[in-house]
Coordinates of C-alpha atoms in Angstrom, one line a residue:
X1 CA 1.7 11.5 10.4
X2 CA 4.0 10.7 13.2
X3 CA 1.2 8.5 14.5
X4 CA 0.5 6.6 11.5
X5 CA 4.5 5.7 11.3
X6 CA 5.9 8.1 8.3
X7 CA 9.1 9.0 8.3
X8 CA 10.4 12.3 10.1
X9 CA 11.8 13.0 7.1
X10 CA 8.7 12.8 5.5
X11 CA 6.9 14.8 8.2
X12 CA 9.2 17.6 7.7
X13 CA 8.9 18.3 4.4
X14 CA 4.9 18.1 4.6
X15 CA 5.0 20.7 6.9
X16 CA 6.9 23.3 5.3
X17 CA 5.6 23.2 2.2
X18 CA 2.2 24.1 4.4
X19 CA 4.0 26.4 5.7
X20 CA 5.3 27.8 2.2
X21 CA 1.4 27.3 1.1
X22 CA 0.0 29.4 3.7
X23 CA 3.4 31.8 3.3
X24 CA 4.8 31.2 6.5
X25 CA 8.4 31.2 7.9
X26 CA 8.2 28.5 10.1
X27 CA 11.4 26.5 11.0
X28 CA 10.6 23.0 11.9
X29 CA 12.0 20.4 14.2
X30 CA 10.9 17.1 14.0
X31 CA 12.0 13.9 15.9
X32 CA 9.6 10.5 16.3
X33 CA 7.2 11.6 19.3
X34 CA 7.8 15.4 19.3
X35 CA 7.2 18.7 17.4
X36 CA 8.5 22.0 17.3
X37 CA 7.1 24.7 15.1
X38 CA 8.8 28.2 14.6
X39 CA 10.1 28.5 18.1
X40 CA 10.0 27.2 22.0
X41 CA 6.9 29.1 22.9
X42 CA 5.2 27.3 19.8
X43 CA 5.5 23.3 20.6
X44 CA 3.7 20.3 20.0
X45 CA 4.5 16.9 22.0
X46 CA 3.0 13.9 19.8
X47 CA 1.1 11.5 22.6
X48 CA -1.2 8.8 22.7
X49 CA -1.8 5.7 20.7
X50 CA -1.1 5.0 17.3
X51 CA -3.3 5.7 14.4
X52 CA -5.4 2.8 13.3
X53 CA -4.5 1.6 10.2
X54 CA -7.9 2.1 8.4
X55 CA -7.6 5.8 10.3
X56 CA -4.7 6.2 7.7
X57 CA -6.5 6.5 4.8
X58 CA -8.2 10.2 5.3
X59 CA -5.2 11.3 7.2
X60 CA -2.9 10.4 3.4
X61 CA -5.5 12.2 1.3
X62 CA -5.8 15.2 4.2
X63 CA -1.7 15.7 4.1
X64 CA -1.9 15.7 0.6
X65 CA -4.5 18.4 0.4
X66 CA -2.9 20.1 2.8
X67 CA 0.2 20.4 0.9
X68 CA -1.8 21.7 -2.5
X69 CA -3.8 24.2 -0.2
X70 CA -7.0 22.6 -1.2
X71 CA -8.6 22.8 2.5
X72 CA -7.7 25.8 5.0
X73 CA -6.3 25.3 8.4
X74 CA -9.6 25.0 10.1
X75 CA -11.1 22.6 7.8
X76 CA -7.9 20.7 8.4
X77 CA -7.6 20.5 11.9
X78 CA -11.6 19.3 12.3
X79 CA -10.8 16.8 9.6
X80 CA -8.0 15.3 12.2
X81 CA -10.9 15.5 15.0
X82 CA -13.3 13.3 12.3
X83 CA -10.4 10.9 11.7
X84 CA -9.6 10.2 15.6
X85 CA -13.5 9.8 15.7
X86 CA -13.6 7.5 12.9
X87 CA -15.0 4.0 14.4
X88 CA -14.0 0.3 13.6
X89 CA -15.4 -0.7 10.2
X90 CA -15.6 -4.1 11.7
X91 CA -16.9 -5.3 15.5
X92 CA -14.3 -6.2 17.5
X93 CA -14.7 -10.2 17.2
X94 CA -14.0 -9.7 13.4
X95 CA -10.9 -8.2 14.0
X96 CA -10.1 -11.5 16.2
X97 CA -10.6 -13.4 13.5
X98 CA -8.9 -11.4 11.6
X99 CA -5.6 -12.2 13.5
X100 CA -6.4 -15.6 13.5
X101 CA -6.5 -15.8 9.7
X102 CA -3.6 -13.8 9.4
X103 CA -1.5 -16.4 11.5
X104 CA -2.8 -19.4 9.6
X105 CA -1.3 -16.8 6.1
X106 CA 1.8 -16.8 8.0
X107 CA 1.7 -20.9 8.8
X108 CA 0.8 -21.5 4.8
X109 CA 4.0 -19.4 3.9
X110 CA 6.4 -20.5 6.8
X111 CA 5.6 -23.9 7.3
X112 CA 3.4 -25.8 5.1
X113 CA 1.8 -28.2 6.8
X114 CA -1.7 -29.3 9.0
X115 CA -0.2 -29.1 12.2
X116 CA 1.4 -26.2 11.8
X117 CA -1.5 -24.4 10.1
X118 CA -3.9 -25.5 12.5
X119 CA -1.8 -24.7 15.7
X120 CA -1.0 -21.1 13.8
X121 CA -4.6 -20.6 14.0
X122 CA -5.3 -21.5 17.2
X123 CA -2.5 -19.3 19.3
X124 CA -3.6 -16.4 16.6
X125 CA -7.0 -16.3 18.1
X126 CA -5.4 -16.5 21.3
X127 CA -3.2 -13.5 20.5
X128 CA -6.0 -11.6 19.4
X129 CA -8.1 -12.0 22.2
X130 CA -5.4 -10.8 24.3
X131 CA -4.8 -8.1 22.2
X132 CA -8.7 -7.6 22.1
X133 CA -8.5 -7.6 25.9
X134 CA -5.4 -5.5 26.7
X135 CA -7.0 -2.6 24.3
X136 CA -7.9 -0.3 26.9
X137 CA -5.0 -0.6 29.6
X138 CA -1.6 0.7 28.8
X139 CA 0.1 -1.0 31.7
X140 CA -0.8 -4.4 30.3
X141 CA -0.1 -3.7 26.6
X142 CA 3.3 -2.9 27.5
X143 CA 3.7 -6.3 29.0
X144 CA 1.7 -7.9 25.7
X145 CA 4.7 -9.1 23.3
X146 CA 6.6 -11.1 26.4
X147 CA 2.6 -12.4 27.9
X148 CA 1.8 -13.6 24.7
X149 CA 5.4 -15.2 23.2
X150 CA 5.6 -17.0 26.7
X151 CA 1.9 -18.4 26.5
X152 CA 2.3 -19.1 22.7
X153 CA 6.2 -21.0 23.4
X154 CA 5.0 -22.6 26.7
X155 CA 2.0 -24.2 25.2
X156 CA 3.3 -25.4 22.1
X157 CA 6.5 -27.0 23.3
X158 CA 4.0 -28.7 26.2
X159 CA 1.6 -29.9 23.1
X160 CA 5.3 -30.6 20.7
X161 CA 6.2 -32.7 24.1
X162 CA 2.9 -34.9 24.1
X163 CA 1.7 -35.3 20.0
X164 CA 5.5 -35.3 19.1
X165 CA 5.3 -32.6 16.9
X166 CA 8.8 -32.8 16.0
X167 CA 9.6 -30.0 13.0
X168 CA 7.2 -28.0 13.8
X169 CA 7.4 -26.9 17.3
X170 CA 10.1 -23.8 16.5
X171 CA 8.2 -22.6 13.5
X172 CA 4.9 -22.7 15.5
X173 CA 6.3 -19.6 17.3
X174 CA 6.6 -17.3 14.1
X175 CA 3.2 -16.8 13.1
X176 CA 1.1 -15.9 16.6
X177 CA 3.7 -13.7 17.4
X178 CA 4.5 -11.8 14.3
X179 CA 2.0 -8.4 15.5
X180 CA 4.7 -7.5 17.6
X181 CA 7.5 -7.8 15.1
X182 CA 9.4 -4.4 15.4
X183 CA 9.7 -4.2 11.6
X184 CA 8.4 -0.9 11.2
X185 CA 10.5 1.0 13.7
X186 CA 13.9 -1.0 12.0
X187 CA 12.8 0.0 8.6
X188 CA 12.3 3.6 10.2
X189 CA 15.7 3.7 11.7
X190 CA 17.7 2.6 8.7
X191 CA 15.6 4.8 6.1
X192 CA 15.9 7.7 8.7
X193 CA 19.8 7.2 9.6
X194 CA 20.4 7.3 5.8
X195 CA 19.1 10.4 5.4
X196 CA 21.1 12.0 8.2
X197 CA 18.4 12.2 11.1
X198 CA 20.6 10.1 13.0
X199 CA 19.1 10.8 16.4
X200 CA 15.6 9.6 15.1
X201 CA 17.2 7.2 13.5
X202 CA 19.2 6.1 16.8
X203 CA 15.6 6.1 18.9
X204 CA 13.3 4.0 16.6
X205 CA 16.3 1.6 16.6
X206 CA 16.4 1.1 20.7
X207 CA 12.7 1.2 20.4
X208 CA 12.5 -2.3 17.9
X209 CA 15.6 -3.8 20.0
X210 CA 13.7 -3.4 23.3
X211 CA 10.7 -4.6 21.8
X212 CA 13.1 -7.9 20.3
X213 CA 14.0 -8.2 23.5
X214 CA 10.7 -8.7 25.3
X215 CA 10.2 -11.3 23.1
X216 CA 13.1 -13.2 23.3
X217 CA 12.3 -12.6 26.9
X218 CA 9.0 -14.7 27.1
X219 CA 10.5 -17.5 25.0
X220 CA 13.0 -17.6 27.2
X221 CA 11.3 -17.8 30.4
X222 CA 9.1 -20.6 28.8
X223 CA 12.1 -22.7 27.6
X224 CA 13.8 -22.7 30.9
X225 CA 10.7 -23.3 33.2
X226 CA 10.0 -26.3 30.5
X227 CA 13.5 -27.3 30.9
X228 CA 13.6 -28.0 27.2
X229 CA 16.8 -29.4 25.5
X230 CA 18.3 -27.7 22.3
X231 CA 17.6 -30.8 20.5
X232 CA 14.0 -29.8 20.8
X233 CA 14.6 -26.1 19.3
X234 CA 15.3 -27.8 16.1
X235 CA 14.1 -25.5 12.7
X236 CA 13.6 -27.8 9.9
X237 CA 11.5 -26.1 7.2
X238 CA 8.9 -28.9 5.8
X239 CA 6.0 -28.2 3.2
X240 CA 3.8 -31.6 3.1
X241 CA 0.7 -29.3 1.2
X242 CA 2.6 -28.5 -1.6
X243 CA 4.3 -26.0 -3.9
X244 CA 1.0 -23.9 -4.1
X245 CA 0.8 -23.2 0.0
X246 CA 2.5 -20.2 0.3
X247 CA 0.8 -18.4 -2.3
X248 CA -3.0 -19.4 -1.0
X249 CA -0.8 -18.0 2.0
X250 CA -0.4 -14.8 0.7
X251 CA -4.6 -14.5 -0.6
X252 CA -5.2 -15.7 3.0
X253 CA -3.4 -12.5 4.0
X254 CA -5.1 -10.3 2.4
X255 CA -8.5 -11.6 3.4
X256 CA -6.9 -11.7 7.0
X257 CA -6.0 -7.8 6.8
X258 CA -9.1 -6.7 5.5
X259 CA -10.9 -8.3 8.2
X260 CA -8.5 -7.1 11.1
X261 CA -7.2 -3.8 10.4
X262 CA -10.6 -2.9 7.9
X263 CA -9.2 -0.6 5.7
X264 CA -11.7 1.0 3.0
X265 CA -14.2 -0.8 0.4
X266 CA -12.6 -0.8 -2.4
X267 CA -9.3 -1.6 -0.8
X268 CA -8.9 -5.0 -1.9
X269 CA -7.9 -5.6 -5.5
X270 CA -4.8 -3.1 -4.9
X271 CA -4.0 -4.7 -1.7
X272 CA -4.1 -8.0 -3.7
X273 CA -1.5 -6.9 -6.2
X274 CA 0.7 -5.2 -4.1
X275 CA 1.0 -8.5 -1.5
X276 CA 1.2 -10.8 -4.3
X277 CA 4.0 -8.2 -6.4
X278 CA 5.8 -8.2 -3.0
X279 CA 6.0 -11.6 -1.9
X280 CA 6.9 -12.7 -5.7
X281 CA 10.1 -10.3 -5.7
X282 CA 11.3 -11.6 -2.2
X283 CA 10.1 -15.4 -4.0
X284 CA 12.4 -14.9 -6.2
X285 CA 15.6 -12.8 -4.8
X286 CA 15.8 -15.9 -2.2
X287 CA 16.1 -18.0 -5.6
X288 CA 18.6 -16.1 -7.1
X289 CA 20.6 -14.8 -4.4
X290 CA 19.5 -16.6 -0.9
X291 CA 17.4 -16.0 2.3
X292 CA 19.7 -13.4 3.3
X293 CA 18.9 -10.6 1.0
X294 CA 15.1 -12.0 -0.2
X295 CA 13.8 -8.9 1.6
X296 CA 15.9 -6.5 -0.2
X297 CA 14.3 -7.5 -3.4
X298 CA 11.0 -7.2 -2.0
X299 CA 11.5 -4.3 -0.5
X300 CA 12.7 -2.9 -3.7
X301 CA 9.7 -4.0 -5.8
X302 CA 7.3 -3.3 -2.9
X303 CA 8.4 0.0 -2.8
X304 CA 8.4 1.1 -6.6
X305 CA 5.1 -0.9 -7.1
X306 CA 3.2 1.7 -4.2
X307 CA 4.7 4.3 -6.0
X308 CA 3.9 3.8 -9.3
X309 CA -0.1 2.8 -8.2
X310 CA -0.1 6.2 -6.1
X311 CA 0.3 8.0 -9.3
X312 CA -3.2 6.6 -10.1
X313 CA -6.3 8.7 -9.4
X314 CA -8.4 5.8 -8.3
X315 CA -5.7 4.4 -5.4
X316 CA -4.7 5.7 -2.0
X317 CA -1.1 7.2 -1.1
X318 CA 2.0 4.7 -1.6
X319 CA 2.6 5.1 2.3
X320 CA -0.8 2.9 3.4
X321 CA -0.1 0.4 -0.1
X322 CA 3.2 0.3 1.4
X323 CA 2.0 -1.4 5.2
X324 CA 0.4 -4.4 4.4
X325 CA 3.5 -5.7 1.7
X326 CA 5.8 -4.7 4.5
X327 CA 4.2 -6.7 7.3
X328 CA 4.4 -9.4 5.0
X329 CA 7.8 -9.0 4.1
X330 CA 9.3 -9.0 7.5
X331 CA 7.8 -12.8 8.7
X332 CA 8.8 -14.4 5.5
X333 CA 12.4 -13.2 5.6
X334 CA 14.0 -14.7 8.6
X335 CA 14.0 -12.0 10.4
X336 CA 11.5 -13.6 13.5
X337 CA 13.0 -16.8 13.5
X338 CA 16.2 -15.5 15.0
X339 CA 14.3 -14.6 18.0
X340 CA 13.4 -17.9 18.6
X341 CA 16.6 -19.4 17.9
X342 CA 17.8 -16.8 20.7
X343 CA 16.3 -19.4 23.4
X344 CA 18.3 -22.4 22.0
X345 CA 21.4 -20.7 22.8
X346 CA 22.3 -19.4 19.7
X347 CA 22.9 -15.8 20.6
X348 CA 25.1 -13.8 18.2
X349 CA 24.4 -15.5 15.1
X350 CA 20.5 -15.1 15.4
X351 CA 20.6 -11.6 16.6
X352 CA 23.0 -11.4 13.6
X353 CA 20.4 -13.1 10.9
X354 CA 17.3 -11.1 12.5
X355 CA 18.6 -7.5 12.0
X356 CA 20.4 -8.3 8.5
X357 CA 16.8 -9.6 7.5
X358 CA 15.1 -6.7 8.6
X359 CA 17.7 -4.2 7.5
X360 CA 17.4 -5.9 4.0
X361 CA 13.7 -5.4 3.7
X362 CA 14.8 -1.4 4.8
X363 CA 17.7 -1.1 2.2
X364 CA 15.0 -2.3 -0.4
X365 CA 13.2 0.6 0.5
X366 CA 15.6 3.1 0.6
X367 CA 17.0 2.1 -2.8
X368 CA 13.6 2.2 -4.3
X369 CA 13.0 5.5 -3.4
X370 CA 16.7 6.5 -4.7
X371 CA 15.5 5.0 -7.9
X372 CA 11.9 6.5 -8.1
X373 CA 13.2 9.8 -7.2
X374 CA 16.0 9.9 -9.9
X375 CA 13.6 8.4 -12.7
X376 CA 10.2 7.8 -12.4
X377 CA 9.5 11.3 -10.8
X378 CA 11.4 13.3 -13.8
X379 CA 8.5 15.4 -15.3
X380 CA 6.3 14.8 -12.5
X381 CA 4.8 16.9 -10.0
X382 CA 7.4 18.7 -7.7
X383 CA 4.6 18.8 -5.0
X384 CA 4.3 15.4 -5.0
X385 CA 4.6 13.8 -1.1
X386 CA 6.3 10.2 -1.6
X387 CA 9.9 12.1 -2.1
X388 CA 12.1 11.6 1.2

């Protein structure tokens, strides 16, 4: 569960209510990459990559069971061995596509227009096929967010420089670059800090600054050895497609995740609704109440909407309905163009809009589970694993 990004919160209370299950006194302590059950001789260190997100799937319907006791401890653990088994639903040049379409979603949404689509497609392919190549060596995946938001930066301001792209050359930057987007561990922090687990909480957050900070790196270095002026960091939203862009955006998206991440058949009408009911709430928060709080509304909404589907017999758990909406979410706030904005010198007031963004989308969440838990659950199952 640590793996597949749940809360530690979350973790916590799976395990002792398996422990209470199997009638067990087994204390618990529980931080974001390490374990400890009952006492010190009884440990677990969490290593290794993260869970796929297709992996997910089984592993939500395996804690679930776990917590009913409908499958003993040793069909359990060689259901975990089948799950880190599972392969790819898709060969690995899908999955590059998949990226690229899921940049071009993010061009449609951010900035609607043919240069900016087709140069969001382009350095999305070239992202995945870094990605693609860096798979298998942990030394350069570490390096992999500042690699690919210096190639990304350096060759679009060179191309902005010689078809005088104009507008478009900041924007460009969001949508290559938004798989490395420390969203999840932001979310994490703030969800975990307001629940008291402070030093969890504390981690994930360095975690998401450092990786913020490798990016901001490789724009950097490409501004400076480009020599660009600010004039040239200009951010000028512009939609020349129309009113309708965004949201063939969002259906993009969903085609884009399917393809790149390949969760299960059947996957796709839910993740439909649950991208299109996200992106409509933050559509319409940034209407009401402006950019700065659009992800708290979609947050909110995102979260209630997972919940309420997981009650369903036919859908998955809220937590892997919850991903996609999310990874959404954080692109089209403004969290990521603060990064960028970083390079032209504007310091303080874009590390300033990037975390409120980010911490909007997380406050969204946190309130939606305040308002599930003290509603929608009355009369429901106690059992039930979506309380934090």
């Amino acid at each position: 569960m640590l793996s597949a990004d749940y809360p530690v919160t979350m973790v916590r209370l799976a395990l002792e209510r398996v422990a209470a299950r199997q009638e067990t006194e087994c204390p618990v302590l529980v931080l974001p990459n390490f374990i400890q059950a009952g006492d010190r001789h009884h440990t677990t260190v969490v290593r290794g990559a993260a869970l796929r997100y297709d992996q997910t799937f089984p592993l939500g319907e395996l804690a679930e069971q776990a917590q009913r006791r409908r499958v003993d401890p040793v069909e359990g653990i060689a259901e975990l061995d089948r799950i880190h088994a599972l392969p790819r639903r898709f060969p690995s040049w899908v999955g590059v596509i998949g990226y690229g379409l899921q940049s071009a979603a993010y061009g449609l949404i951010l900035q609607p227009t043919v240069v900016s689509l087709i140069a969001a497609t382009g350095f999305g392919l070239i992202v995945g096929l870094l990605e693609l190549a860096t798979r298998k060596n942990a030394a350069l995946r570490q390096l992999l967010p500042v690699l690919s938001a210096f190639l990304v930066t350096y060759v679009a301001f060179s191309l902005g420089r010689l078809l005088h792209m104009g507008h478009d050359s900041l924007r460009v930057l969001i949508a290559p670059l938004t798989l490395f987007l420390p969203g999840v561990a932001i979310t994490l922090a703030v969800i975990e800090s307001s629940t008291s687990e402070m030093v969890s909480g504390s981690a994930r957050l360095m975690a998401g600054l450092m990786r913020l900070a490798q990016l901001a790196l490789g724009i950097l270095l490409a501004v400076q050895l480009l020599g660009l002026s600010w004039s040239e960091l200009a951010d000028a939203p512009v939609n020349t497609l129309g009113s309708w862009a965004p949201w063939l955006g969002v259906a993009v998206y969903a085609v884009a995740i399917t393809l790149h991440l390949g969760p299960p058949r059947g996957f796709a009408p839910w993740l439909m609704l649950v991208l299109f009911t996200a992106y409509g709430a933050q559509v319409l928060t940034n209407a009401a109440f402006g950019g700065y709080v659009s992800g708290f509304g979609g947050g909110l909404i995102l979260i209630l909407c997972a919940l309420a589907l997981s009650r369903l017999s036919m859908t998955p758990v809220a937590q892997v309905m919850l991903a996609p909406g999310f990874w959404l979410l954080v692109p089209s706030s403004i969290g990521m163009i603060g990064v960028a904005e970083l390079a032209s010198g504007q310091g303080s007031a874009a590390i300033t809009v990037m975390l409120v963004s980010m911490m909007s989308i997380a406050l969204g969440f946190t309130s939606g589970f305040a308002a599930w838990n003290t509603f929608a659950r009355r009369g429901t199952d106690p059992e039930s694993t979506t309380e934090l």
